[in-house]
Tab-separated table of C-alpha atoms in Angstrom:
chain	number	residue	atom	x	y	z
A	1	ALA	CA	-0.084	0.070	0.114
A	2	GLN	CA	0.957	3.578	-0.791
A	3	THR	CA	0.632	6.395	1.725
A	4	VAL	CA	1.227	10.070	1.003
A	5	THR	CA	1.563	13.079	3.793
A	6	GLN	CA	1.684	16.729	3.266
A	7	SER	CA	2.480	18.293	6.698
A	8	GLN	CA	1.556	21.764	5.666
A	9	PRO	CA	-2.370	22.293	5.812
A	10	GLU	CA	-1.580	25.797	4.740
A	11	MET	CA	0.704	27.794	3.371
A	12	SER	CA	1.084	31.546	2.148
A	13	VAL	CA	3.352	33.444	0.250
A	14	GLN	CA	3.900	37.043	-1.101
A	15	GLU	CA	3.163	37.886	-4.641
A	16	ALA	CA	6.517	37.382	-7.038
A	17	GLU	CA	8.089	35.408	-3.936
A	18	THR	CA	9.007	31.612	-4.013
A	19	VAL	CA	7.276	29.049	-2.000
A	20	THR	CA	7.994	25.215	-1.063
A	21	LEU	CA	5.288	22.567	-0.580
A	22	SER	CA	6.323	19.263	1.419
A	23	CYS	CA	5.135	15.865	0.668
A	24	THR	CA	6.382	12.974	1.644
A	25	TYR	CA	5.618	8.930	0.726
A	26	ASP	CA	6.104	5.799	1.622
A	27	THR	CA	5.694	2.868	-1.331
A	28	SER	CA	7.060	-0.728	-1.277
A	29	GLU	CA	7.315	-0.840	-5.056
A	30	SER	CA	10.048	0.033	-6.930
A	31	ASP	CA	8.364	1.228	-10.151
A	32	TYR	CA	6.241	4.418	-9.453
A	33	TYR	CA	5.023	7.729	-10.259
A	34	LEU	CA	4.755	10.989	-8.171
A	35	PHE	CA	2.372	14.299	-9.106
A	36	TRP	CA	1.236	17.497	-7.745
A	37	TYR	CA	-1.903	18.314	-8.288
A	38	LYS	CA	-3.796	21.750	-8.179
A	39	GLN	CA	-7.341	22.420	-7.227
A	40	PRO	CA	-8.414	25.987	-7.457
A	41	PRO	CA	-11.899	27.251	-5.711
A	42	SER	CA	-13.765	26.073	-9.032
A	43	ARG	CA	-12.872	22.662	-7.999
A	44	GLN	CA	-11.466	21.370	-11.326
A	45	MET	CA	-8.368	19.339	-10.617
A	46	ILE	CA	-5.372	19.985	-13.145
A	47	LEU	CA	-2.063	18.323	-13.085
A	48	VAL	CA	0.875	20.774	-12.648
A	49	ILE	CA	3.868	18.378	-12.761
A	50	ARG	CA	4.732	14.739	-12.526
A	51	GLN	CA	8.239	12.741	-11.758
A	52	GLU	CA	8.735	9.291	-12.829
A	53	ALA	CA	10.837	7.479	-9.763
A	54	TYR	CA	13.462	6.261	-11.729
A	55	LYS	CA	14.428	9.365	-13.431
A	56	GLN	CA	17.159	10.957	-11.255
A	57	GLN	CA	16.417	14.186	-12.808
A	58	ASN	CA	14.182	16.669	-11.096
A	59	ALA	CA	10.885	17.488	-13.198
A	60	THR	CA	10.428	21.209	-14.221
A	61	GLU	CA	7.261	22.767	-15.847
A	62	ASN	CA	7.684	26.409	-16.097
A	63	ARG	CA	7.640	28.178	-12.772
A	64	PHE	CA	7.143	25.009	-11.202
A	65	SER	CA	9.668	22.382	-10.172
A	66	VAL	CA	10.159	19.936	-7.776
A	67	ASN	CA	12.912	18.125	-5.499
A	68	PHE	CA	12.712	14.735	-5.560
A	69	GLN	CA	14.968	12.853	-2.700
A	70	LYS	CA	13.941	8.898	-3.697
A	71	ALA	CA	16.117	7.591	-0.625
A	72	ALA	CA	14.383	10.065	1.690
A	73	LYS	CA	10.994	9.540	0.197
A	74	SER	CA	10.605	13.013	-0.215
A	75	PHE	CA	8.932	15.340	-3.371
A	76	SER	CA	8.687	18.782	-2.363
A	77	LEU	CA	7.047	21.366	-4.980
A	78	LYS	CA	8.848	24.724	-5.390
A	79	ILE	CA	6.765	27.414	-7.094
A	80	SER	CA	8.805	30.467	-8.006
A	81	ASP	CA	7.639	33.986	-9.079
A	82	SER	CA	4.306	33.138	-7.103
A	83	GLN	CA	1.241	34.470	-8.725
A	84	LEU	CA	-2.401	35.347	-7.545
A	85	GLY	CA	-3.432	32.550	-9.601
A	86	ASP	CA	-1.725	30.176	-8.242
A	87	ALA	CA	-3.919	30.402	-4.804
A	88	ALA	CA	-5.306	26.900	-4.410
A	89	MET	CA	-5.486	23.197	-2.990
A	90	TYR	CA	-2.210	21.438	-3.831
A	91	PHE	CA	-2.255	18.028	-4.022
A	92	CYS	CA	0.523	15.379	-3.580
A	93	ALA	CA	-0.197	12.103	-5.332
A	94	SER	CA	1.683	8.834	-5.887
A	95	ASN	CA	0.878	5.500	-8.292
A	96	ASN	CA	2.830	2.813	-8.982
A	97	ALA	CA	0.865	1.471	-12.093
A	98	GLY	CA	-2.879	1.814	-13.444
A	99	ASN	CA	-4.472	4.809	-12.656
A	100	MET	CA	-4.956	4.495	-8.875
A	101	LEU	CA	-3.969	7.705	-7.411
A	102	THR	CA	-3.141	8.043	-3.114
A	103	PHE	CA	-3.560	11.429	-2.369
A	104	GLY	CA	-1.981	13.620	0.303
A	105	GLY	CA	-4.269	15.492	2.463
A	106	GLY	CA	-3.436	18.857	0.918
A	107	THR	CA	-2.029	22.073	1.245
A	108	ARG	CA	-4.022	25.308	0.950
A	109	LEU	CA	-1.697	27.908	-0.690
A	110	MET	CA	-2.715	31.339	-0.347
A	111	VAL	CA	-0.978	34.105	-2.372
A	112	LYS	CA	-0.986	37.567	-1.313
A	113	PRO	CA	-0.555	40.984	-3.614
B	1	LYS	CA	-11.417	18.928	-27.352
B	2	ALA	CA	-14.275	18.896	-24.807
B	3	GLY	CA	-13.060	17.848	-21.370
B	4	VAL	CA	-14.365	15.423	-18.803
B	5	THR	CA	-18.119	16.285	-18.212
B	6	GLN	CA	-19.990	14.930	-15.098
B	7	THR	CA	-23.822	15.130	-14.633
B	8	PRO	CA	-25.242	16.021	-12.194
B	9	ARG	CA	-23.040	18.738	-10.852
B	10	TYR	CA	-25.241	18.684	-7.690
B	11	LEU	CA	-27.572	16.387	-6.337
B	12	ILE	CA	-29.583	16.445	-2.936
B	13	LYS	CA	-31.101	12.983	-1.608
B	14	THR	CA	-32.430	11.401	1.485
B	15	ARG	CA	-30.871	8.443	3.702
B	16	GLY	CA	-31.724	5.150	2.074
B	17	GLN	CA	-32.054	6.540	-1.250
B	18	GLN	CA	-29.799	5.330	-4.386
B	19	VAL	CA	-28.048	7.647	-6.845
B	20	THR	CA	-26.331	7.296	-10.107
B	21	LEU	CA	-23.801	9.674	-11.424
B	22	SER	CA	-22.394	9.895	-14.945
B	23	CYS	CA	-19.284	10.645	-16.288
B	24	SER	CA	-18.136	11.391	-19.994
B	25	PRO	CA	-14.254	11.300	-20.694
B	26	ILE	CA	-12.280	12.777	-22.996
B	27	SER	CA	-12.818	11.691	-26.503
B	28	GLY	CA	-10.362	8.678	-27.159
B	29	HIS	CA	-9.659	7.874	-23.393
B	30	ARG	CA	-10.590	4.483	-21.967
B	31	SER	CA	-9.747	4.359	-18.815
B	32	VAL	CA	-12.216	6.219	-16.086
B	33	SER	CA	-11.374	6.378	-12.660
B	34	TRP	CA	-13.471	7.569	-9.632
B	35	TYR	CA	-12.234	9.506	-6.379
B	36	GLN	CA	-14.313	10.834	-3.626
B	37	GLN	CA	-13.731	13.852	-1.639
B	38	THR	CA	-14.444	14.968	1.680
B	39	PRO	CA	-12.956	17.204	4.614
B	40	GLY	CA	-12.450	14.263	6.846
B	41	GLN	CA	-11.141	11.725	4.768
B	42	GLY	CA	-9.614	13.691	1.746
B	43	LEU	CA	-9.484	12.251	-1.680
B	44	GLN	CA	-10.116	8.305	-1.779
B	45	PHE	CA	-9.703	6.323	-4.759
B	46	LEU	CA	-13.045	4.298	-5.770
B	47	PHE	CA	-12.769	2.515	-8.724
B	48	GLU	CA	-11.064	2.413	-12.239
B	49	TYR	CA	-12.903	1.294	-15.568
B	50	PHE	CA	-10.475	0.524	-18.819
B	51	SER	CA	-12.416	-0.932	-21.581
B	52	GLU	CA	-15.545	-1.830	-19.620
B	53	THR	CA	-13.544	-3.986	-17.117
B	54	GLN	CA	-12.986	-2.751	-13.527
B	55	ARG	CA	-9.317	-2.701	-13.042
B	56	ASN	CA	-8.921	-1.660	-9.467
B	57	LYS	CA	-11.280	-1.070	-6.493
B	58	GLY	CA	-10.547	1.042	-3.467
B	59	ASN	CA	-11.562	0.050	0.226
B	60	PHE	CA	-15.325	0.951	0.179
B	61	PRO	CA	-18.284	-0.972	1.127
B	62	GLY	CA	-20.334	-3.175	-1.523
B	63	ARG	CA	-23.003	-0.295	-1.804
B	64	PHE	CA	-20.651	1.640	-4.211
B	65	SER	CA	-20.639	0.424	-7.618
B	66	GLY	CA	-19.662	1.640	-11.005
B	67	ARG	CA	-19.542	0.358	-14.664
B	68	GLN	CA	-18.422	1.401	-18.163
B	69	PHE	CA	-20.122	1.298	-21.432
B	70	SER	CA	-18.749	0.729	-24.719
B	71	ASN	CA	-18.282	4.209	-25.643
B	72	SER	CA	-16.147	4.773	-22.315
B	73	ARG	CA	-18.814	6.796	-20.696
B	74	SER	CA	-19.217	5.719	-16.904
B	75	GLU	CA	-21.443	5.459	-14.194
B	76	MET	CA	-21.272	4.882	-10.392
B	77	ASN	CA	-23.947	3.960	-8.468
B	78	VAL	CA	-24.413	4.632	-4.379
B	79	SER	CA	-26.966	2.453	-3.057
B	80	THR	CA	-28.796	2.656	0.472
B	81	LEU	CA	-27.364	6.542	0.808
B	82	GLU	CA	-25.836	7.096	4.467
B	83	LEU	CA	-25.287	10.878	5.677
B	84	GLY	CA	-21.130	10.046	5.446
B	85	ASP	CA	-21.588	9.496	1.641
B	86	SER	CA	-21.925	13.529	1.032
B	87	ALA	CA	-19.246	14.307	-0.835
B	88	LEU	CA	-17.497	15.502	-3.908
B	89	TYR	CA	-17.219	12.721	-6.237
B	90	LEU	CA	-14.799	13.330	-8.983
B	91	CYS	CA	-14.206	11.362	-12.231
B	92	ALA	CA	-10.963	10.968	-14.164
B	93	SER	CA	-9.898	9.632	-17.364
B	94	SER	CA	-6.737	9.097	-19.317
B	95	LEU	CA	-5.638	7.643	-22.494
B	96	GLY	CA	-4.436	4.078	-20.899
B	97	LEU	CA	-2.870	2.334	-17.728
B	98	ALA	CA	0.514	3.410	-17.608
B	99	GLY	CA	1.648	4.949	-14.212
B	100	ALA	CA	2.617	8.320	-15.676
B	101	VAL	CA	-0.027	8.646	-17.899
B	102	GLU	CA	-1.877	12.019	-16.794
B	103	GLN	CA	-5.319	11.901	-15.481
B	104	PHE	CA	-7.746	14.370	-16.535
B	105	PHE	CA	-10.327	15.432	-14.060
B	106	GLY	CA	-14.152	16.468	-14.116
B	107	PRO	CA	-15.493	19.279	-12.521
B	108	GLY	CA	-17.356	16.423	-10.144
B	109	THR	CA	-20.668	15.851	-8.696
B	110	ARG	CA	-21.341	17.665	-5.110
B	111	LEU	CA	-24.180	14.837	-3.582
B	112	THR	CA	-25.564	16.254	-0.398
B	113	VAL	CA	-27.112	13.373	1.706
B	114	LEU	CA	-29.903	14.446	3.892
């Protein structure tokens, strides 16, 4: 079984600043995938970034990047140059095969103008 | 290309009733997964269908069931509703079963059980 833990229920960041959201996971699988999803107040969940566990290089998508520490089972999300539109719930998730995602409890990110 | 659609968007039922929720995946997507989202339990996986076959099932009672049709549309059914079934039910579709494949989520159906 996989577990995903997000220890920060709420975070805030000043517009244009950088913020890091934490995530730890536990899995017995050797091959797995990690994701960060964003759920804005409109409720439509969208994928922010994904990481294949076999890849050592950290994934990057524009202002979003991850710090993947496989040995520590840590998968944090860094948002650079934060924008008001980044305000949302962020969920860390994992799966090993198929489409059965295991989600963390979420972090509510507030962006202050 | 149209996104994942879910109907109805809002639903109010009373305890003991049953309910059917519908999900239409993105055209060409053959995998549909369902999730329950509540403030207390967070996001929990319900089940996944691929080519009309249930591939995985989460830890939910038998009152929760689902199916997928030949056009990939999916329905989930909850019988004998309980107050605790009040939740946002999310459907997600994807092209295939590979673990890294992106899942596209619908807007959800908000179910309230009175």
